[in-house]
mmCIF file of N, CA and C in Angstrom:
data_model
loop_
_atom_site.group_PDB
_atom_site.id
_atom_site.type_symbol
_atom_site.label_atom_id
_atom_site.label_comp_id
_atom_site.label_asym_id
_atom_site.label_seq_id
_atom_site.Cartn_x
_atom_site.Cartn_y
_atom_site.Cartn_z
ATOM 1 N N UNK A 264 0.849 -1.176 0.000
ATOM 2 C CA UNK A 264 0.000 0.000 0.000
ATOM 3 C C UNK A 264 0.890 1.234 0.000
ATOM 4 N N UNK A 265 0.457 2.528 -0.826
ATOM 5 C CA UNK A 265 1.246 3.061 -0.699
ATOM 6 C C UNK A 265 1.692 4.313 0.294
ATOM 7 N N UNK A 266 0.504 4.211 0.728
ATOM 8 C CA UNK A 266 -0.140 5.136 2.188
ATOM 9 C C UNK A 266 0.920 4.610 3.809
ATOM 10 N N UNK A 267 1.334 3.105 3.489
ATOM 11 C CA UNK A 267 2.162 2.202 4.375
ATOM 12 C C UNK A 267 3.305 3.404 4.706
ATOM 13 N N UNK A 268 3.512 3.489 5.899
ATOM 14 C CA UNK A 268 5.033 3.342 6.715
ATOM 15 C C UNK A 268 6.173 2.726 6.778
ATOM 16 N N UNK A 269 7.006 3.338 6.558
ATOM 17 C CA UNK A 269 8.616 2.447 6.759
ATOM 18 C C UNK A 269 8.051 1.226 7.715
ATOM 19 N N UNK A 270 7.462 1.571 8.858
ATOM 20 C CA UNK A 270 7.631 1.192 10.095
ATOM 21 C C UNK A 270 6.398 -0.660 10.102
ATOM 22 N N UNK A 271 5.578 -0.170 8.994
ATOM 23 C CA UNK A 271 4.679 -0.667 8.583
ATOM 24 C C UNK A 271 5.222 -1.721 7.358
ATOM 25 N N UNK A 272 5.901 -1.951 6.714
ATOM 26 C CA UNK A 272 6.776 -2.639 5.692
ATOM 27 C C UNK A 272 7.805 -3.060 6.352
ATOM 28 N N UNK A 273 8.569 -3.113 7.839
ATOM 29 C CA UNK A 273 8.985 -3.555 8.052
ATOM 30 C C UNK A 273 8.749 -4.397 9.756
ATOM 31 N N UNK A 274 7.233 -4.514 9.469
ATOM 32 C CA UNK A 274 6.407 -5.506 9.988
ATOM 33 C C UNK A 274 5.998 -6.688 9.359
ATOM 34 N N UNK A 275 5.509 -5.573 7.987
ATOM 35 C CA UNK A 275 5.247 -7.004 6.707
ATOM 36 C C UNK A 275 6.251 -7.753 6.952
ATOM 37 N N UNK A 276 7.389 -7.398 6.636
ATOM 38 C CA UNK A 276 9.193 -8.202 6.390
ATOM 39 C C UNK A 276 9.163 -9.292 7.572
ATOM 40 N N UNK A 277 8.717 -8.742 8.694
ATOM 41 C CA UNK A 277 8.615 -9.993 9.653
ATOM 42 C C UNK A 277 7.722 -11.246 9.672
ATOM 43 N N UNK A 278 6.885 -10.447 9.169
ATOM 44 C CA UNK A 278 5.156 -11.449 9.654
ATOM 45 C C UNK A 278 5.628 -12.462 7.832
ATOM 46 N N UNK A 279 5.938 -12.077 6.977
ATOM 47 C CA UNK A 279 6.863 -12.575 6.047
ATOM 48 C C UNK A 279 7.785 -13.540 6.178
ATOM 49 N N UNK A 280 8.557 -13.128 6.782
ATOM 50 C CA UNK A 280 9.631 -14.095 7.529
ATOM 51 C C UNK A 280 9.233 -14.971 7.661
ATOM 52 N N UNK A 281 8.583 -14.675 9.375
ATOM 53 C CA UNK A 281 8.423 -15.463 10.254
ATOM 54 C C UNK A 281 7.147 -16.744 10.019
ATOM 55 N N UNK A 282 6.351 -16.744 8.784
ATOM 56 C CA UNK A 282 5.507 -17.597 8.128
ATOM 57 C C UNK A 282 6.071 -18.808 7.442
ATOM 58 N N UNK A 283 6.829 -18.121 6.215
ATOM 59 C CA UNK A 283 7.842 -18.521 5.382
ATOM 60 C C UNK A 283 8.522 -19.584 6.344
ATOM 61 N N UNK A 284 9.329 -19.711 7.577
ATOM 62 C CA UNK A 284 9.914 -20.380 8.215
ATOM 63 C C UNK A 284 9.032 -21.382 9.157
ATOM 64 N N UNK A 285 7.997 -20.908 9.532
ATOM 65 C CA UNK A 285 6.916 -22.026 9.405
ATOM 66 C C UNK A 285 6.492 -22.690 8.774
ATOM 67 N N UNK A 286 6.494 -22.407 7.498
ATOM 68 C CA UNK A 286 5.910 -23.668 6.566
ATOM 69 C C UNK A 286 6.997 -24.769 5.933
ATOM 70 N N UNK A 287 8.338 -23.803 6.228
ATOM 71 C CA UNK A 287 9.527 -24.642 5.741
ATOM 72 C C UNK A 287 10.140 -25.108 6.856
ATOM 73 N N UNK A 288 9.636 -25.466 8.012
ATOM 74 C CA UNK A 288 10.416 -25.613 9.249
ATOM 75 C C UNK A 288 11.784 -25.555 9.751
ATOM 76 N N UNK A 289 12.107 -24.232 9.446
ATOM 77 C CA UNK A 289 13.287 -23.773 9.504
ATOM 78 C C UNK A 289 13.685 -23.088 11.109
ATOM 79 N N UNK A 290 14.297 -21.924 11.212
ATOM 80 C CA UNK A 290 14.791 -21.626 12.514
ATOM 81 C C UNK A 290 13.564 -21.450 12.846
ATOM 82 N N UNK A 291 13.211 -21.692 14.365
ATOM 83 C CA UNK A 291 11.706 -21.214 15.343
ATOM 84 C C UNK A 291 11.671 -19.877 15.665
ATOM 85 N N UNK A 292 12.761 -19.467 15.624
ATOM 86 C CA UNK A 292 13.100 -17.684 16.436
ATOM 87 C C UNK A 292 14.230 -16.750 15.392
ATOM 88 N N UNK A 293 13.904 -15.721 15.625
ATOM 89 C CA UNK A 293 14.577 -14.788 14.902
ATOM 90 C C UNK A 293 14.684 -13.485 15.829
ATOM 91 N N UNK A 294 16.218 -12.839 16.040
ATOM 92 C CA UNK A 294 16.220 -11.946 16.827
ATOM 93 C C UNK A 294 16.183 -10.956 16.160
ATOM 94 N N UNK A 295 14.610 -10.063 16.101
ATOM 95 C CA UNK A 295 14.628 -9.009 15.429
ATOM 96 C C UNK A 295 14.779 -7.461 15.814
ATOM 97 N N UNK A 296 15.537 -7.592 16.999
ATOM 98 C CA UNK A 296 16.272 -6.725 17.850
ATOM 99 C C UNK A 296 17.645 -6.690 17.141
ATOM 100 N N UNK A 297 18.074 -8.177 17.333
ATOM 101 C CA UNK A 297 19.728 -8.004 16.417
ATOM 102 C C UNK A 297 19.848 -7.561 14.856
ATOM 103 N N UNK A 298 18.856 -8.205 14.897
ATOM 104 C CA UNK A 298 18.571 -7.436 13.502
ATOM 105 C C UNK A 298 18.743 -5.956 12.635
ATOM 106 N N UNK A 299 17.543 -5.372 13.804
ATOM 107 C CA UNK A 299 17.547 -3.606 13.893
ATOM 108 C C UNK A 299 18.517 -3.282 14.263
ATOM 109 N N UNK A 300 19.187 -3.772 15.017
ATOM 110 C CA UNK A 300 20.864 -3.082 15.510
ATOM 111 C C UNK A 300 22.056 -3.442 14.677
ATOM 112 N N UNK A 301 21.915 -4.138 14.039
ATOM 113 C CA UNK A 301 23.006 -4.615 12.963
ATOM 114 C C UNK A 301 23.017 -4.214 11.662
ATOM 115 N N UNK A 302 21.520 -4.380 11.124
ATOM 116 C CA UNK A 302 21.605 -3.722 9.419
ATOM 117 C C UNK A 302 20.113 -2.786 9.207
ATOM 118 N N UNK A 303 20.268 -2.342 8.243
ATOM 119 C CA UNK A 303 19.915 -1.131 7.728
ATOM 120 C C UNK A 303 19.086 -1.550 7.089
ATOM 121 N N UNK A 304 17.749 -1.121 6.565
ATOM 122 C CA UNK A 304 16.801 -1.640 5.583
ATOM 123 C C UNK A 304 17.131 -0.368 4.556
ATOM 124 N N UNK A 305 17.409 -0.582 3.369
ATOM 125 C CA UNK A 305 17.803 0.275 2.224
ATOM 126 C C UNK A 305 16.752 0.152 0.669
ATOM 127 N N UNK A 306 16.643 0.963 0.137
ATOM 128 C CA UNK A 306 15.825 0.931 -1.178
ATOM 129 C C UNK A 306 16.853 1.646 -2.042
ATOM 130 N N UNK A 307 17.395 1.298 -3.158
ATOM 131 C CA UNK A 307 18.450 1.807 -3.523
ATOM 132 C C UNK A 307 19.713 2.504 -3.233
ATOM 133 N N UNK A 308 19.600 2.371 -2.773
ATOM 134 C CA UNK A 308 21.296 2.585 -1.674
ATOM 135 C C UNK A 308 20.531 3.882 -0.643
ATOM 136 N N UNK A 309 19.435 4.020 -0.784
ATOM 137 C CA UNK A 309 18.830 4.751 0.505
ATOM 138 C C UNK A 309 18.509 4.130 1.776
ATOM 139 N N UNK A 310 19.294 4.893 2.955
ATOM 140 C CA UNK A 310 18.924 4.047 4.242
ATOM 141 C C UNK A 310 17.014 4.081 4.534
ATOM 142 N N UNK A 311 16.516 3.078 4.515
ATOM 143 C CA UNK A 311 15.071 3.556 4.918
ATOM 144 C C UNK A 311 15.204 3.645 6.676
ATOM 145 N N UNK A 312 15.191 5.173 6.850
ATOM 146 C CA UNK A 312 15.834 5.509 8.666
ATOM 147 C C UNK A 312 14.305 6.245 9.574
ATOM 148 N N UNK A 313 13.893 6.798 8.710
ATOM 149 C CA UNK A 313 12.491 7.047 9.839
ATOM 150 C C UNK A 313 11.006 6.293 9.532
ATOM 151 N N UNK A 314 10.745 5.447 10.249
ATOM 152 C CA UNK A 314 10.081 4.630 10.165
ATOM 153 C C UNK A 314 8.497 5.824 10.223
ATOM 154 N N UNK A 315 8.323 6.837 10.392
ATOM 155 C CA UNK A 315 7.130 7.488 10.132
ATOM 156 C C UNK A 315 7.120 7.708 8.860
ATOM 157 N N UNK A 316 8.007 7.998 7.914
ATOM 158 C CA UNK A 316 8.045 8.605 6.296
ATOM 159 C C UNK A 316 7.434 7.508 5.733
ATOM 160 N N UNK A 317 6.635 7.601 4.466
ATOM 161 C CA UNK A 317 5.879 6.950 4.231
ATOM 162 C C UNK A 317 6.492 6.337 2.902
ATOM 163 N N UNK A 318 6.153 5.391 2.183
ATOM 164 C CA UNK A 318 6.601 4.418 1.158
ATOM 165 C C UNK A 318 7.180 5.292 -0.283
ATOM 166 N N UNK A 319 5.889 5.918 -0.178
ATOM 167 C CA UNK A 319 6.166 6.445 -1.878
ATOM 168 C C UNK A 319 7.047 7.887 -1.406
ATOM 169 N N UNK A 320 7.277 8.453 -0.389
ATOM 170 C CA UNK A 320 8.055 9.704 -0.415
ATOM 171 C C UNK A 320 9.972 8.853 -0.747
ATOM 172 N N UNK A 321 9.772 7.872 -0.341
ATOM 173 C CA UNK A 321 11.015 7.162 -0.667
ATOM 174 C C UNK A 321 11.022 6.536 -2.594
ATOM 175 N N UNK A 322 9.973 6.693 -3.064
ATOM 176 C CA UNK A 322 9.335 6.139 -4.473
ATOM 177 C C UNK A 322 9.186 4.371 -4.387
ATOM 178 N N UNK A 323 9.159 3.828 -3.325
ATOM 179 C CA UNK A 323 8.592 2.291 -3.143
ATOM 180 C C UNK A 323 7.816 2.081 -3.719
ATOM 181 N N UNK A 324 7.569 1.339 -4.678
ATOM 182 C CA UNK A 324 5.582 1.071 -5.083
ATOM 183 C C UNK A 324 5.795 -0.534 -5.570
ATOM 184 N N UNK A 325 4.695 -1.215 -5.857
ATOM 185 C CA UNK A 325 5.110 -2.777 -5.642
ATOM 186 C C UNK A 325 5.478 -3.529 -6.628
ATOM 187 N N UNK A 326 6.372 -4.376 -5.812
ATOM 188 C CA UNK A 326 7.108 -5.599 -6.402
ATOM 189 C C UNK A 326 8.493 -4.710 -6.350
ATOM 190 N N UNK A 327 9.086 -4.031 -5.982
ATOM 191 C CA UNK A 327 10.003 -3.153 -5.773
ATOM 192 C C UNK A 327 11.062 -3.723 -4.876
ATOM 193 N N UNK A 328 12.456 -3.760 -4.980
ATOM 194 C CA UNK A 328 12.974 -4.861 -4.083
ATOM 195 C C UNK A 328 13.793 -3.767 -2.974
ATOM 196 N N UNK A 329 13.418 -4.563 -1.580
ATOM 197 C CA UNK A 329 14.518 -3.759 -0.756
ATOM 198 C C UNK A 329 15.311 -4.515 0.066
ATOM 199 N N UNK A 330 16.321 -4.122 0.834
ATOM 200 C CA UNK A 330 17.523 -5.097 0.753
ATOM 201 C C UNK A 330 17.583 -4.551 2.414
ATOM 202 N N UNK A 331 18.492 -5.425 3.234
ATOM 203 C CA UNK A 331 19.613 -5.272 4.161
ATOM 204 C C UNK A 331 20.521 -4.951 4.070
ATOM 205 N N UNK A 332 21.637 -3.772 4.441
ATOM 206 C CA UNK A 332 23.046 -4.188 4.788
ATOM 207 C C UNK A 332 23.264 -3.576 5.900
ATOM 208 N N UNK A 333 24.697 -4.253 6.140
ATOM 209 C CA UNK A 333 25.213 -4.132 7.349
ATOM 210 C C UNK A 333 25.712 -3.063 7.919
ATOM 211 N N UNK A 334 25.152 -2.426 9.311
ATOM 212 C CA UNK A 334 25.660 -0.980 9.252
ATOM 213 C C UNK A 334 27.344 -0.734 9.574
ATOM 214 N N UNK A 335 27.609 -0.054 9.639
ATOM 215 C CA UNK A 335 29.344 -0.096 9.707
ATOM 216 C C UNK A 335 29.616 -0.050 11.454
ATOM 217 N N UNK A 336 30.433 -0.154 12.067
ATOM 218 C CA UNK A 336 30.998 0.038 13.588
ATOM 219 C C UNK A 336 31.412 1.338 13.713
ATOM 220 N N UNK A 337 30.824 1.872 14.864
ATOM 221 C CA UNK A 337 31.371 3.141 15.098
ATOM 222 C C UNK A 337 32.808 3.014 15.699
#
């Protein structure tokens, strides 16, 4: 949707996940604390960083791919 939240797409990403690994009985748990503290959710090399800004001010619209990486060490 394009009305969705950062914050809101990266709920989908979980509830996503965490299905996906249910039906394939894969890991039971996922630390999505380590997660948020380790990498970055990005849409073209843009950090997606405030989870209030909304999808399309970033130009997201669907089937659109967005990625992880790893944030650097201070």
């Amino acid at each position: 949707v394009q009305n969705a939240s950062v914050l809101e797409l990266k709920k989908a990403l979980r509830r996503h996940v965490q299905l996906r690994q249910a039906r394939q009985g894969g890991v039971q748990h996922l630390s999505w604390k380590y997660i948020s503290r380790t990498y970055h959710l990005t849409y073209a090399g843009e950090k997606l960083a405030d989870d209030r800004k909304k999808l399309r001010e970033y130009g997201i619209r669907n089937r659109d791919e967005v990625s992880f990486i790893k944030k650097l060490r201070k």
